[in-house]
Short mmCIF file of C-alpha atoms in Angstrom, two decimals:
data_model
loop_
_atom_site.label_atom_id
_atom_site.label_comp_id
_atom_site.label_asym_id
_atom_site.label_seq_id
_atom_site.Cartn_x
_atom_site.Cartn_y
_atom_site.Cartn_z
CA GLY A 1 -67.84 36.92 153.54
CA GLN A 2 -69.78 39.66 151.83
CA GLN A 3 -67.70 42.12 149.84
CA LEU A 4 -68.34 45.29 147.92
CA ASN A 5 -66.21 46.20 144.92
CA GLN A 6 -66.05 49.93 144.41
CA SER A 7 -64.60 51.61 141.33
CA PRO A 8 -62.74 53.55 140.33
CA GLN A 9 -60.18 53.52 143.14
CA SER A 10 -59.22 57.14 142.48
CA MET A 11 -60.13 60.00 140.18
CA PHE A 12 -58.42 63.27 139.35
CA ILE A 13 -60.74 65.65 137.54
CA GLN A 14 -61.07 69.25 136.51
CA GLU A 15 -63.46 71.53 138.38
CA GLY A 16 -66.84 71.60 136.63
CA GLU A 17 -66.65 68.02 135.35
CA ASP A 18 -69.18 65.35 136.24
CA VAL A 19 -68.09 62.29 138.23
CA SER A 20 -69.47 58.78 138.35
CA MET A 21 -68.52 55.92 140.65
CA ASN A 22 -70.12 52.57 141.31
CA CYS A 23 -70.29 49.68 143.68
CA THR A 24 -71.06 46.03 142.97
CA SER A 25 -71.61 43.00 145.15
CA SER A 26 -72.16 39.28 144.77
CA SER A 27 -74.78 39.54 147.54
CA ILE A 28 -78.13 41.27 147.69
CA PHE A 29 -78.52 44.28 149.97
CA ASN A 30 -81.79 45.85 151.07
CA THR A 31 -80.22 49.22 151.81
CA TRP A 32 -77.41 51.02 150.01
CA LEU A 33 -75.70 54.08 151.44
CA TRP A 34 -73.10 56.52 150.18
CA TYR A 35 -70.70 58.31 152.53
CA LYS A 36 -68.08 61.01 152.07
CA GLN A 37 -64.96 61.30 154.20
CA ASP A 38 -63.09 64.60 154.41
CA PRO A 39 -59.41 64.43 155.36
CA GLY A 40 -58.95 63.80 159.07
CA GLU A 41 -62.64 63.24 159.70
CA GLY A 42 -65.07 60.37 159.94
CA PRO A 43 -67.37 59.50 157.02
CA VAL A 44 -70.61 61.45 156.73
CA LEU A 45 -73.79 60.04 155.19
CA LEU A 46 -74.67 61.57 151.81
CA ILE A 47 -77.53 59.48 150.47
CA ALA A 48 -79.49 56.41 151.64
CA LEU A 49 -81.37 54.15 149.21
CA TYR A 50 -84.02 51.71 150.39
CA LYS A 51 -85.76 50.30 147.29
CA ALA A 52 -84.50 48.55 144.18
CA GLY A 53 -84.55 50.97 141.25
CA GLU A 54 -84.74 54.01 143.54
CA LEU A 55 -83.07 57.16 142.24
CA THR A 56 -82.35 59.81 144.87
CA SER A 57 -80.75 63.23 144.65
CA ASN A 58 -79.09 65.44 147.23
CA GLY A 59 -78.09 68.70 145.58
CA ARG A 60 -75.50 67.91 142.91
CA LEU A 61 -75.37 64.28 144.02
CA THR A 62 -77.53 61.55 142.51
CA ALA A 63 -77.47 57.91 143.55
CA GLN A 64 -79.32 54.84 142.32
CA PHE A 65 -80.14 51.50 143.90
CA GLY A 66 -79.66 48.85 141.21
CA ILE A 67 -82.61 46.74 140.08
CA THR A 68 -80.79 43.51 140.97
CA ARG A 69 -80.07 44.93 144.47
CA LYS A 70 -76.43 44.00 143.89
CA ASP A 71 -75.15 47.38 142.76
CA SER A 72 -75.39 51.12 143.20
CA PHE A 73 -73.86 54.18 141.62
CA LEU A 74 -73.19 57.76 142.65
CA ASN A 75 -72.96 60.72 140.30
CA ILE A 76 -71.63 64.16 141.18
CA SER A 77 -72.44 66.91 138.71
CA ALA A 78 -70.42 70.08 138.11
CA SER A 79 -67.69 69.18 140.62
CA ILE A 80 -66.19 71.85 142.87
CA PRO A 81 -62.98 71.83 144.94
CA SER A 82 -64.82 70.99 148.18
CA ASP A 83 -65.95 67.68 146.62
CA VAL A 84 -62.42 66.41 147.34
CA GLY A 85 -62.41 63.41 149.66
CA ILE A 86 -63.00 59.68 149.82
CA TYR A 87 -66.42 58.35 148.83
CA PHE A 88 -67.60 55.04 150.26
CA CYS A 89 -70.51 52.88 149.29
CA ALA A 90 -72.02 50.64 151.96
CA GLY A 91 -74.59 47.88 152.01
CA ARG A 92 -76.64 47.04 155.07
CA VAL A 93 -76.38 43.41 156.21
CA SER A 94 -79.73 41.70 156.67
CA GLY A 95 -80.83 41.04 160.23
CA ASN A 96 -81.24 43.26 163.27
CA THR A 97 -77.64 44.27 163.85
CA GLY A 98 -77.40 47.37 161.67
CA LYS A 99 -74.06 46.16 160.34
CA LEU A 100 -72.74 47.78 157.17
CA ILE A 101 -70.27 46.37 154.65
CA PHE A 102 -68.15 49.12 153.08
CA GLY A 103 -66.51 49.36 149.68
CA GLN A 104 -62.82 50.17 149.38
CA GLY A 105 -63.52 53.83 148.67
CA THR A 106 -63.03 56.19 145.71
CA THR A 107 -60.55 59.01 146.28
CA LEU A 108 -61.61 62.12 144.40
CA GLN A 109 -59.29 65.03 143.65
CA VAL A 110 -60.57 68.14 141.90
CA LYS A 111 -58.26 70.55 140.13
CA PRO A 112 -59.47 74.16 140.28
CA ASN B 1 -75.26 67.62 170.61
CA ALA B 2 -71.72 66.26 170.55
CA GLY B 3 -72.68 63.18 168.50
CA VAL B 4 -69.95 60.52 168.68
CA THR B 5 -66.81 61.48 170.59
CA GLN B 6 -63.58 59.53 170.27
CA THR B 7 -60.47 59.96 172.37
CA PRO B 8 -57.55 60.19 171.93
CA LYS B 9 -57.19 61.59 168.40
CA PHE B 10 -53.61 60.35 168.02
CA ARG B 11 -51.50 57.81 169.86
CA ILE B 12 -48.16 56.10 169.41
CA LEU B 13 -47.74 52.76 171.16
CA LYS B 14 -44.77 50.47 171.53
CA ILE B 15 -45.14 46.83 170.60
CA GLY B 16 -46.67 44.90 173.48
CA GLN B 17 -48.24 47.92 175.19
CA SER B 18 -51.95 48.09 175.85
CA MET B 19 -54.45 50.90 175.53
CA THR B 20 -58.15 51.68 175.43
CA LEU B 21 -59.75 53.74 172.70
CA GLN B 22 -62.72 55.59 174.12
CA CYS B 23 -66.01 56.15 172.33
CA ALA B 24 -69.09 57.91 173.68
CA GLN B 25 -72.35 58.94 172.02
CA ASP B 26 -75.12 61.18 173.35
CA MET B 27 -77.87 60.31 170.87
CA ASN B 28 -79.27 57.35 172.82
CA HIS B 29 -78.41 55.03 169.93
CA ASN B 30 -78.70 51.34 170.67
CA TYR B 31 -76.22 50.20 168.04
CA MET B 32 -72.50 50.97 168.21
CA TYR B 33 -69.58 49.82 166.06
CA TRP B 34 -65.82 49.87 165.83
CA TYR B 35 -64.18 49.95 162.40
CA ARG B 36 -60.58 50.22 161.32
CA GLN B 37 -59.55 51.98 158.13
CA ASP B 38 -56.42 51.06 156.22
CA PRO B 39 -55.40 52.78 152.96
CA GLY B 40 -57.22 51.33 149.94
CA MET B 41 -59.04 48.78 152.10
CA GLY B 42 -62.15 50.66 153.13
CA LEU B 43 -63.60 50.16 156.59
CA LYS B 44 -63.46 46.78 158.30
CA LEU B 45 -65.75 45.95 161.22
CA ILE B 46 -63.92 44.95 164.41
CA TYR B 47 -66.71 44.61 166.98
CA TYR B 48 -70.27 45.79 167.35
CA SER B 49 -72.97 46.05 169.98
CA VAL B 50 -76.77 46.15 169.66
CA GLY B 51 -77.28 47.33 173.22
CA ALA B 52 -75.83 47.59 176.70
CA GLY B 53 -74.38 44.27 177.82
CA ILE B 54 -74.37 42.79 174.30
CA THR B 55 -71.29 42.66 172.06
CA ASP B 56 -70.29 40.55 169.09
CA LYS B 57 -67.33 40.04 166.78
CA GLY B 58 -67.10 41.65 163.40
CA GLU B 59 -64.86 40.82 160.48
CA VAL B 60 -61.45 41.49 162.09
CA PRO B 61 -61.76 41.04 165.91
CA ASN B 62 -58.40 39.36 166.66
CA GLY B 63 -56.24 41.39 169.05
CA TYR B 64 -59.13 43.52 170.31
CA ASN B 65 -61.74 43.43 173.05
CA VAL B 66 -64.79 45.53 173.79
CA SER B 67 -67.34 46.09 176.53
CA ARG B 68 -70.70 47.86 176.60
CA SER B 69 -71.75 48.54 180.18
CA THR B 70 -73.85 51.60 179.26
CA THR B 71 -75.78 52.75 176.20
CA GLU B 72 -73.44 55.74 175.82
CA ASP B 73 -69.97 54.16 175.98
CA PHE B 74 -68.27 51.52 173.84
CA PRO B 75 -64.51 51.32 174.56
CA LEU B 76 -62.13 49.28 172.41
CA ARG B 77 -59.21 47.59 174.15
CA LEU B 78 -55.88 46.57 172.61
CA GLU B 79 -54.09 44.22 175.02
CA LEU B 80 -50.76 43.54 173.25
CA ALA B 81 -50.23 46.09 170.52
CA ALA B 82 -48.71 44.84 167.27
CA PRO B 83 -47.51 46.77 164.19
CA SER B 84 -50.42 45.27 162.22
CA GLN B 85 -52.75 47.30 164.43
CA THR B 86 -51.40 50.57 163.07
CA SER B 87 -54.52 52.08 161.57
CA VAL B 88 -57.20 54.71 161.91
CA TYR B 89 -60.02 53.57 164.17
CA PHE B 90 -63.57 54.83 163.85
CA CYS B 91 -66.42 54.42 166.25
CA ALA B 92 -69.98 54.82 164.96
CA SER B 93 -73.49 54.60 166.31
CA SER B 94 -76.95 54.26 164.82
CA PRO B 95 -80.56 53.84 165.85
CA PRO B 96 -82.16 50.42 165.15
CA SER B 97 -83.52 51.54 161.78
CA THR B 98 -82.37 51.76 158.20
CA ASP B 99 -80.67 55.13 158.68
CA GLY B 100 -76.92 55.34 158.35
CA TYR B 101 -74.28 55.67 161.01
CA THR B 102 -72.96 58.71 162.79
CA PHE B 103 -69.18 58.40 162.92
CA GLY B 104 -66.68 59.86 165.34
CA SER B 105 -63.67 61.75 163.99
CA GLY B 106 -61.32 58.81 164.48
CA THR B 107 -58.22 57.78 166.44
CA ARG B 108 -54.98 57.47 164.49
CA LEU B 109 -52.87 54.75 166.14
CA THR B 110 -49.26 53.94 165.31
CA VAL B 111 -47.56 50.89 166.82
CA VAL B 112 -43.76 50.94 166.67
#
């Protein structure tokens, strides 16, 4: 079945540093999404990307939809302690089901 | 708006017991999903529904059942609990568009 490979698996950084994570797939997706999960909560949508090559920002977050439609990356600039959590990429499966395939997640820890 | 409500938040089951995880949404979303989250594995789709009366298997449906008698509710049933079903379960809903999901806050299930 379709799979997304997300890396790195975990990151431990100093407050103020920039962070980059990416997601790759052997399949093409028409929509890429990035979610953040705080401890004890469900994931929350951060950014949605709909077109190959699209670069979208949401505050300190920037995400890109790869030209090949098989990858995406997420950058966080000037990290702060509340950025701690698990970040998931997701690709939308083609067809009219709305199904998403999720990456394994990147656990981010920020040291004040 | 409550969004997506999951109950219970925590549950401990003995092997062989059964239970129903409840999920309700008040956003009139057609699409609903059940995922399980295991450490380092991301989110795996168990079952999904594109509307009342319509359900279909996801990636990991064995040991689970669902029903969708109304647009609002999408309960997940475990008939014979097994230790392999120890996990955190998330329900999500979405409109039939390219927007992302709204997740509930999860049910943490332990089978002993």
